[in-house]
Amino acid sequence: MSDVLLDVRSITMQFGGLKAVDSLAFQIKKGQLVGLIGPNGAGKTTAFNMLTGVYRPTSGDILFAGQSMVGLRPYQISRNGIARTFQNIRLFRELSVLQNVLIAFNQHVKSGTWSAILQTQSFLDEEAELRSKALALLKVFGLDRKADEIASSLPYGEQRKLEIIRALATKPKLILLDEPAAGMNHSETHQLMETIAQIRKDFDLTVLLIEHDMKLVMGICENIIVLDHGVKIEEGNAQHVRSSQKVIEAYLGVEESV
Amino acid sequence: MKKLFFAILFSLPLLSGCTKSGDEIRVGEFGSLTGNDATFGLSTNKGIRLAIDEVNEKGGIKGKKIKLITLDDQGRDTEAVQVVTRLITQENVVAVLGEVASSRSKAAAPIAQEYKIPMISPSSTNPEVTKIGDYIFRVCFIDPFQGFVMAKFASENLKVKKAAILRDVKNDYSVGLADVFAADLKKMGGEIIADLSYQAGDVDFKAQLTQIRSKAPDAIFIPGYYTEVGLIAQQARDLGIKVPLLGGDGWDSTKLSEIGKEAIDGAYFSNHYTSESTDPVVRDFITRFQAKYGDTPDGLAAMGYDAARILILAMERAQEIKPNLIRDEIAKTKDFAGATGKISINENRDAVKSAVVVQVQGKSNKFVTTIHP
Amino acid sequence: MQDFVQHLVNGLSLGSIYALIALGYTMVYGILQMINFAHSDVYMVGAFAAYYAAKWLGIENQPGLMSLATLLVVSMVACALLGLTIERLAYRPLRKAPKLNILITAIGVSLFLQYAGQLVFGADPKVFPEVMPDITFFQWGDLSLRSSDFTVLIVALLAMVGLHFLIHHTKIGRAMRAVSQNSSVAAMLGVNPDRIVAMTFVVGSSLAGVGSVLVGMKYPKIEPLMGMMIGLKAFVAAVLGGIGSIPGAVLGGLLMGLSEEMVVAYLSSTYRDALAFGILIVILLLKPAGLLGRYQVEKV
Amino acid sequence: MLRSLKLPFLSFLGLIAVGLVLEFGFSAFIQITALFVLVNMIMAMSLNLVNGTSGQFSLGHAGFMAIGAYVGAYLSQHWALFPEGLTALNFFVYTLLGGSLAAVFGFLVGQPSLRLKGDYLAIVTLGFGEIIRVALLNMDFLGGARGIHGIPTVPDGFGLSRFMAQYLFGSFWVILCFFFLWRLVHSNQGRGFLSVREDEIAAESMGVNTTAVKVRAFVVSAFFAGVAGVLSAYFVRYINPSSFGFLRSVDAVIMVVLGGMGSFTGSIVAAILITIMPELLRTVQQVTGVDLRMLIYALALVLVMILRPQGIFGSKELRDFWRKK
């Protein structure tokens, strides 16, 4: 089982009397692209927040590359190699596109405070190197020409992209994408999904993707986990999930109530 | 952009510096006209202005009018330093009057000393102030004397054995006076059974007073300003404290009895003079002050007046209006009959004058005794 | 024992003043999530309004219920008008600005009122008219209880109940809560947020007016800077009780008063002023929401 | 290494040139005002790191200043590391120590910032400032309300006047402060500060240790505020607890806000303006007869917030204007 990258062992998140996530367990193998789907309010983002350390699970354990992540602060988890994007975009709004990416590089910077103050050669070299690396990364997504623009001035789709670039810049092993296609039209979504599949290959990544519209993920995910009311109701490939009675009920139930 | 700022910075003061002229005598005053201590600074300013206006009406000194330049230091030390430097190097004054608070006098005095411009503080009582140099004078008591006066009065006239102190810890005047009183009373065989503090600006003193009440002292020494003492007296009375309250010249204001009402009646404090005084100088001062401003002068106004008067007389006596000559004449002041009593300047450049102890009785203060230095 | 009870009474009496002023802070904070730094200076202006009104009407030396009622009305109206003006001119243009900008503006307004007060009213203290005779109604040995100790307490409690009723059981209160939750949604539902915010300031400022007259009666010395320290402490009291919570403000105020009193009584008078802030820091570290407040966690 | 000192050295030469102009062309009043400008520059820049760059909020900076000032004053009267002849060096040591103790307190005050945001933090720091003031009032060995007077100042010598010695000393620290902060902010550390200001949660998930970043901001900022305090003690030569009250903290906040949150050159320009404006307004006072300065000051604060909330420079630096032209 050495190829299991993420091992989620029965995590539960309780807010007061409400169990937002109840005994959720699943595994992700290295290199997989996994979808986490479910109707609104199913507990998907809560699960993400536990995986990234924003919330501490009430019970259960999360093993990443064999190490427990429970109790670590978000920045420590990030340094272990888990990166994420946010459902409601959280860019550093007033900073430039380039700076957004550079901040994500921070955890890998070697120069210390004093070399910055004394402007040593190694510091200057590293800064220049970071800059060219960041530009290269932006270029992959065609954002390099906008490097000096303020992040909040980008159009919506590009902000989403920038969030993904920023997450990639932390050099993660696992990237968690929280509804990356939210607010996009059909062709944009399609394009984005292809990009995601592409970066997985190029960056040698494992991807966990949240989406509440299950049709979107069907095409690209090898494994799909379905959540409803905080509980995992189904897991398997697209074929399997699509035909599952429970999944249909969960989605239909929601649609009826809407 | 920066250059523009600098240009503005330098041009304006220069413009005002150009107004210097030979047919007037420029005298500087610095004080807290705004800020926490504004009420004291403004009182002093009234006294000083009265003295200057009077002499100008009579034709000035040696045919020249006095121009008083008053600058506000907002009750801040750094401003005091800046302002006095400005008075001396920019406004070219020949003498400086100020400050009320010892702290700001101490901050500013080194500058006056350095430029050899005489400075007279109307009411900074801390002994250190005039030790800064031979150009620094004052017309008020110093803490050791006033503390001694009240300790002596308490011990001899009131037969106080056990006293409590309630001091304003924010105010160096109050702290200095309290320390001296405590030391002197002990020497006279008395005892300090409670020493509590408040901060100027407080309005509730019941906690301290209840504490003091439980110790049952013979008297309570409150060396603060009238602004708080009125309230303290009232709350002491509310709590049923009947022992005499004692204080210093910071009490001297008609506001004291207005705030304290009947609760302050019967309290004693040391002062420079009494408004009962029949001394024509004093009566004259009070009448003219009332005519000019429409209210009764308090102790700070009287001291501001005396400081200005001593300076004016020294300038009249001086051969020429030059700072060093004025200084010498101020130092020679002897038996000057001022609104705050007979003042002589001693070799430490402090005022030597006798203190009176008065008792508050409604709006007026009844003379009780005189204590000589 | 007598001393202890006396300290207790003193502390409650002082605390009720903090409570009364804290209500104004908490009210505005609850609806707008802003610290109205100028509240304590509105309170100062209220005291002067009452002072000049009493002089002008010639009732400075006629204690009685009539005078009290007159001065309360004058002071409340003056404060409400001032509060409205401040809201309209200084705060409304910043409704959407970052919180800190609003805080800085509030500090600016506060300084402005303090210095304008020094220019207009003069820096010297004024003596507040005697509005109601203060009587000792209970005496037991050294222990004496006075009416003024309890008037403020009772008024503060009444104001607390009144505010609670206003906010939770009236139409305008519902609108206030709606605005406080989400002002754009409230606007869609037909509530005019500007009007509601203005109302909030009217209510909060009138409370400052009530406070100023009652405090003036108790401590008959008023000056332009009188609001500064008492305002800071009242604010601390509001935070202590849980800012935004109406009963919290009263609880916080009383606790503040009591602890200040007890520190002087049993520890040392010198650190009395440091205490308020010491409590504040400890409370915020241990229980940032205050005793009765709710702390909102940012949603991710 | 040498190259990295080039700009600071050139700026220092520039300041010296200004100093020479002041020395020979202007009165002592302008000179002392210039010294206060230096102090306020450091004060504003240091606060800018916390309030501007890192998005925290301190309303108690006068407290750090007080600590620095008292350490500097006390040590200079009671302790000397270097013997006679090298006394000037002692003042560098005092200033370092004053800043360091302030930094220790900065570390302590930084702790609440881990849990509190915005105006809550502002009030806590305000409380800290008040606690320091009250504590100093009650410390007899530091003079209590009487303060410390007759503080020695930077010794003159080598043909330098006292003003020039003080001015050079102050300029040295201004340059040090500016370049330290500037380079810090324009490094990966600085991007950490900025990320915390922009979005703490996002910063954490990008691997930024926001706790460490915030505490570091407070420590560095407190250090320089302490340095500003030491300098003011040596320039005024008298300190007492009331010199470091709430208004002093507000002054610093006003400078940062006016200059533009996050702009260091903006802070410098604002420090110059705010220090000399009250002096310029005195001329108005001589016309009107009443002191309207504080009124204008307060009004200006409100108007800036309403009309130009981003301050003079916004988050831009002086050089950004350069580049555009």
mmCIF file of N, CA and C in Angstrom, chain B residues 182-245:
data_model
loop_
_atom_site.group_PDB
_atom_site.id
_atom_site.type_symbol
_atom_site.label_atom_id
_atom_site.label_comp_id
_atom_site.label_asym_id
_atom_site.label_seq_id
_atom_site.Cartn_x
_atom_site.Cartn_y
_atom_site.Cartn_z
ATOM 1 N N ALA B 182 4.878 64.201 54.177
ATOM 2 C CA ALA B 182 5.022 62.947 54.917
ATOM 3 C C ALA B 182 6.307 62.952 55.731
ATOM 4 N N ALA B 183 7.406 63.364 55.100
ATOM 5 C CA ALA B 183 8.696 63.347 55.796
ATOM 6 C C ALA B 183 8.685 64.320 56.978
ATOM 7 N N ASP B 184 8.150 65.535 56.736
ATOM 8 C CA ASP B 184 8.184 66.544 57.792
ATOM 9 C C ASP B 184 7.261 66.194 58.954
ATOM 10 N N LEU B 185 6.118 65.659 58.634
ATOM 11 C CA LEU B 185 5.191 65.320 59.724
ATOM 12 C C LEU B 185 5.788 64.238 60.614
ATOM 13 N N LYS B 186 6.511 63.311 59.982
ATOM 14 C CA LYS B 186 7.150 62.257 60.770
ATOM 15 C C LYS B 186 8.187 62.861 61.702
ATOM 16 N N LYS B 187 8.949 63.831 61.164
ATOM 17 C CA LYS B 187 9.958 64.485 61.987
ATOM 18 C C LYS B 187 9.321 65.184 63.172
ATOM 19 N N MET B 188 8.106 65.682 62.980
ATOM 20 C CA MET B 188 7.428 66.404 64.053
ATOM 21 C C MET B 188 6.673 65.447 64.960
ATOM 22 N N GLY B 189 6.885 64.174 64.777
ATOM 23 C CA GLY B 189 6.281 63.198 65.669
ATOM 24 C C GLY B 189 4.970 62.633 65.188
ATOM 25 N N GLY B 190 4.565 63.012 63.998
ATOM 26 C CA GLY B 190 3.311 62.484 63.468
ATOM 27 C C GLY B 190 3.517 61.171 62.739
ATOM 28 N N GLU B 191 2.458 60.705 62.138
ATOM 29 C CA GLU B 191 2.509 59.389 61.505
ATOM 30 C C GLU B 191 1.592 59.418 60.276
ATOM 31 N N ILE B 192 2.068 58.790 59.192
ATOM 32 C CA ILE B 192 1.223 58.693 57.998
ATOM 33 C C ILE B 192 0.609 57.306 57.988
ATOM 34 N N ILE B 193 -0.692 57.239 58.167
ATOM 35 C CA ILE B 193 -1.288 55.911 58.289
ATOM 36 C C ILE B 193 -1.884 55.410 56.983
ATOM 37 N N ALA B 194 -2.012 56.289 56.023
ATOM 38 C CA ALA B 194 -2.495 55.827 54.714
ATOM 39 C C ALA B 194 -1.953 56.770 53.659
ATOM 40 N N ASP B 195 -1.485 56.213 52.567
ATOM 41 C CA ASP B 195 -0.958 57.045 51.488
ATOM 42 C C ASP B 195 -1.518 56.489 50.182
ATOM 43 N N LEU B 196 -2.592 57.108 49.711
ATOM 44 C CA LEU B 196 -3.250 56.578 48.513
ATOM 45 C C LEU B 196 -3.146 57.572 47.370
ATOM 46 N N SER B 197 -3.522 57.114 46.198
ATOM 47 C CA SER B 197 -3.350 57.994 45.054
ATOM 48 C C SER B 197 -4.541 57.952 44.116
ATOM 49 N N TYR B 198 -4.638 58.972 43.303
ATOM 50 C CA TYR B 198 -5.612 59.005 42.221
ATOM 51 C C TYR B 198 -4.898 59.610 41.022
ATOM 52 N N GLN B 199 -5.599 59.729 39.916
ATOM 53 C CA GLN B 199 -5.009 60.392 38.749
ATOM 54 C C GLN B 199 -5.878 61.564 38.353
ATOM 55 N N ALA B 200 -5.253 62.678 38.063
ATOM 56 C CA ALA B 200 -5.994 63.852 37.627
ATOM 57 C C ALA B 200 -6.948 63.439 36.522
ATOM 58 N N GLY B 201 -8.172 63.899 36.627
ATOM 59 C CA GLY B 201 -9.163 63.513 35.634
ATOM 60 C C GLY B 201 -10.147 62.483 36.182
ATOM 61 N N ASP B 202 -9.767 61.789 37.256
ATOM 62 C CA ASP B 202 -10.701 60.860 37.896
ATOM 63 C C ASP B 202 -11.885 61.633 38.466
ATOM 64 N N VAL B 203 -12.999 60.974 38.587
ATOM 65 C CA VAL B 203 -14.130 61.621 39.244
ATOM 66 C C VAL B 203 -14.602 60.854 40.465
ATOM 67 N N ASP B 204 -14.196 59.626 40.586
ATOM 68 C CA ASP B 204 -14.683 58.835 41.703
ATOM 69 C C ASP B 204 -13.535 58.501 42.646
ATOM 70 N N PHE B 205 -13.690 58.939 43.883
ATOM 71 C CA PHE B 205 -12.604 58.747 44.852
ATOM 72 C C PHE B 205 -13.090 57.961 46.058
ATOM 73 N N LYS B 206 -14.285 57.416 45.947
ATOM 74 C CA LYS B 206 -14.884 56.791 47.128
ATOM 75 C C LYS B 206 -14.093 55.577 47.593
ATOM 76 N N ALA B 207 -13.512 54.882 46.632
ATOM 77 C CA ALA B 207 -12.749 53.697 47.022
ATOM 78 C C ALA B 207 -11.613 54.099 47.954
ATOM 79 N N GLN B 208 -10.857 55.130 47.540
ATOM 80 C CA GLN B 208 -9.740 55.575 48.359
ATOM 81 C C GLN B 208 -10.242 56.128 49.699
ATOM 82 N N LEU B 209 -11.334 56.885 49.631
ATOM 83 C CA LEU B 209 -11.824 57.541 50.844
ATOM 84 C C LEU B 209 -12.378 56.533 51.844
ATOM 85 N N THR B 210 -13.046 55.512 51.339
ATOM 86 C CA THR B 210 -13.543 54.477 52.248
ATOM 87 C C THR B 210 -12.380 53.801 52.959
ATOM 88 N N GLN B 211 -11.326 53.590 52.156
ATOM 89 C CA GLN B 211 -10.112 52.990 52.700
ATOM 90 C C GLN B 211 -9.523 53.878 53.794
ATOM 91 N N ILE B 212 -9.468 55.175 53.495
ATOM 92 C CA ILE B 212 -8.910 56.118 54.467
ATOM 93 C C ILE B 212 -9.794 56.175 55.714
ATOM 94 N N ARG B 213 -11.094 56.151 55.501
ATOM 95 C CA ARG B 213 -12.028 56.226 56.623
ATOM 96 C C ARG B 213 -11.787 55.083 57.606
ATOM 97 N N SER B 214 -11.482 53.909 57.058
ATOM 98 C CA SER B 214 -11.313 52.755 57.937
ATOM 99 C C SER B 214 -10.079 52.887 58.825
ATOM 100 N N LYS B 215 -9.132 53.778 58.409
ATOM 101 C CA LYS B 215 -7.920 53.962 59.211
ATOM 102 C C LYS B 215 -8.096 55.057 60.250
ATOM 103 N N ALA B 216 -9.203 55.795 60.160
ATOM 104 C CA ALA B 216 -9.529 56.859 61.117
ATOM 105 C C ALA B 216 -8.381 57.830 61.370
ATOM 106 N N PRO B 217 -7.966 58.594 60.367
ATOM 107 C CA PRO B 217 -6.909 59.581 60.567
ATOM 108 C C PRO B 217 -7.449 60.849 61.240
ATOM 109 N N ASP B 218 -6.511 61.701 61.705
ATOM 110 C CA ASP B 218 -6.916 62.983 62.296
ATOM 111 C C ASP B 218 -7.126 64.032 61.216
ATOM 112 N N ALA B 219 -6.474 63.842 60.086
ATOM 113 C CA ALA B 219 -6.613 64.801 58.996
ATOM 114 C C ALA B 219 -6.213 64.107 57.698
ATOM 115 N N ILE B 220 -6.697 64.664 56.584
ATOM 116 C CA ILE B 220 -6.317 64.107 55.277
ATOM 117 C C ILE B 220 -5.653 65.201 54.459
ATOM 118 N N PHE B 221 -4.442 64.927 53.987
ATOM 119 C CA PHE B 221 -3.701 65.889 53.175
ATOM 120 C C PHE B 221 -3.921 65.531 51.703
ATOM 121 N N ILE B 222 -4.449 66.492 50.947
ATOM 122 C CA ILE B 222 -4.768 66.247 49.537
ATOM 123 C C ILE B 222 -4.078 67.302 48.677
ATOM 124 N N PRO B 223 -2.829 67.090 48.336
ATOM 125 C CA PRO B 223 -2.085 68.136 47.638
ATOM 126 C C PRO B 223 -2.338 68.129 46.137
ATOM 127 N N GLY B 224 -3.599 68.265 45.744
ATOM 128 C CA GLY B 224 -3.886 68.240 44.314
ATOM 129 C C GLY B 224 -4.384 69.592 43.844
ATOM 130 N N TYR B 225 -5.061 69.606 42.715
ATOM 131 C CA TYR B 225 -5.652 70.832 42.199
ATOM 132 C C TYR B 225 -7.140 70.885 42.538
ATOM 133 N N TYR B 226 -7.657 72.110 42.579
ATOM 134 C CA TYR B 226 -9.074 72.303 42.930
ATOM 135 C C TYR B 226 -10.013 71.503 42.056
ATOM 136 N N THR B 227 -9.558 71.214 40.813
ATOM 137 C CA THR B 227 -10.431 70.511 39.894
ATOM 138 C C THR B 227 -10.901 69.175 40.459
ATOM 139 N N GLU B 228 -10.026 68.497 41.184
ATOM 140 C CA GLU B 228 -10.440 67.226 41.776
ATOM 141 C C GLU B 228 -10.840 67.374 43.240
ATOM 142 N N VAL B 229 -10.186 68.328 43.930
ATOM 143 C CA VAL B 229 -10.388 68.402 45.380
ATOM 144 C C VAL B 229 -11.849 68.662 45.736
ATOM 145 N N GLY B 230 -12.528 69.468 44.932
ATOM 146 C CA GLY B 230 -13.944 69.740 45.199
ATOM 147 C C GLY B 230 -14.747 68.448 45.279
ATOM 148 N N LEU B 231 -14.515 67.588 44.296
ATOM 149 C CA LEU B 231 -15.245 66.312 44.276
ATOM 150 C C LEU B 231 -14.822 65.422 45.435
ATOM 151 N N ILE B 232 -13.521 65.444 45.723
ATOM 152 C CA ILE B 232 -13.033 64.600 46.825
ATOM 153 C C ILE B 232 -13.719 65.002 48.128
ATOM 154 N N ALA B 233 -13.804 66.312 48.356
ATOM 155 C CA ALA B 233 -14.407 66.794 49.598
ATOM 156 C C ALA B 233 -15.850 66.333 49.694
ATOM 157 N N GLN B 234 -16.549 66.469 48.580
ATOM 158 C CA GLN B 234 -17.954 66.093 48.616
ATOM 159 C C GLN B 234 -18.141 64.615 48.913
ATOM 160 N N GLN B 235 -17.299 63.793 48.256
ATOM 161 C CA GLN B 235 -17.448 62.356 48.471
ATOM 162 C C GLN B 235 -17.002 61.956 49.874
ATOM 163 N N ALA B 236 -16.017 62.669 50.404
ATOM 164 C CA ALA B 236 -15.580 62.391 51.774
ATOM 165 C C ALA B 236 -16.738 62.660 52.731
ATOM 166 N N ARG B 237 -17.431 63.741 52.473
ATOM 167 C CA ARG B 237 -18.543 64.080 53.340
ATOM 168 C C ARG B 237 -19.668 63.058 53.201
ATOM 169 N N ASP B 238 -19.920 62.639 51.972
ATOM 170 C CA ASP B 238 -20.932 61.601 51.751
ATOM 171 C C ASP B 238 -20.626 60.363 52.575
ATOM 172 N N LEU B 239 -19.350 60.082 52.707
ATOM 173 C CA LEU B 239 -18.956 58.882 53.440
ATOM 174 C C LEU B 239 -18.882 59.143 54.937
ATOM 175 N N GLY B 240 -19.208 60.353 55.334
ATOM 176 C CA GLY B 240 -19.222 60.657 56.753
ATOM 177 C C GLY B 240 -17.851 60.965 57.325
ATOM 178 N N ILE B 241 -16.906 61.332 56.472
ATOM 179 C CA ILE B 241 -15.592 61.711 56.983
ATOM 180 C C ILE B 241 -15.664 63.152 57.454
ATOM 181 N N LYS B 242 -15.288 63.394 58.710
ATOM 182 C CA LYS B 242 -15.456 64.743 59.232
ATOM 183 C C LYS B 242 -14.133 65.402 59.608
ATOM 184 N N VAL B 243 -13.045 64.652 59.523
ATOM 185 C CA VAL B 243 -11.753 65.233 59.909
ATOM 186 C C VAL B 243 -11.363 66.308 58.901
ATOM 187 N N PRO B 244 -10.508 67.252 59.308
ATOM 188 C CA PRO B 244 -10.157 68.336 58.396
ATOM 189 C C PRO B 244 -9.408 67.839 57.159
ATOM 190 N N LEU B 245 -9.675 68.518 56.056
ATOM 191 C CA LEU B 245 -8.943 68.244 54.835
ATOM 192 C C LEU B 245 -7.901 69.347 54.666
#
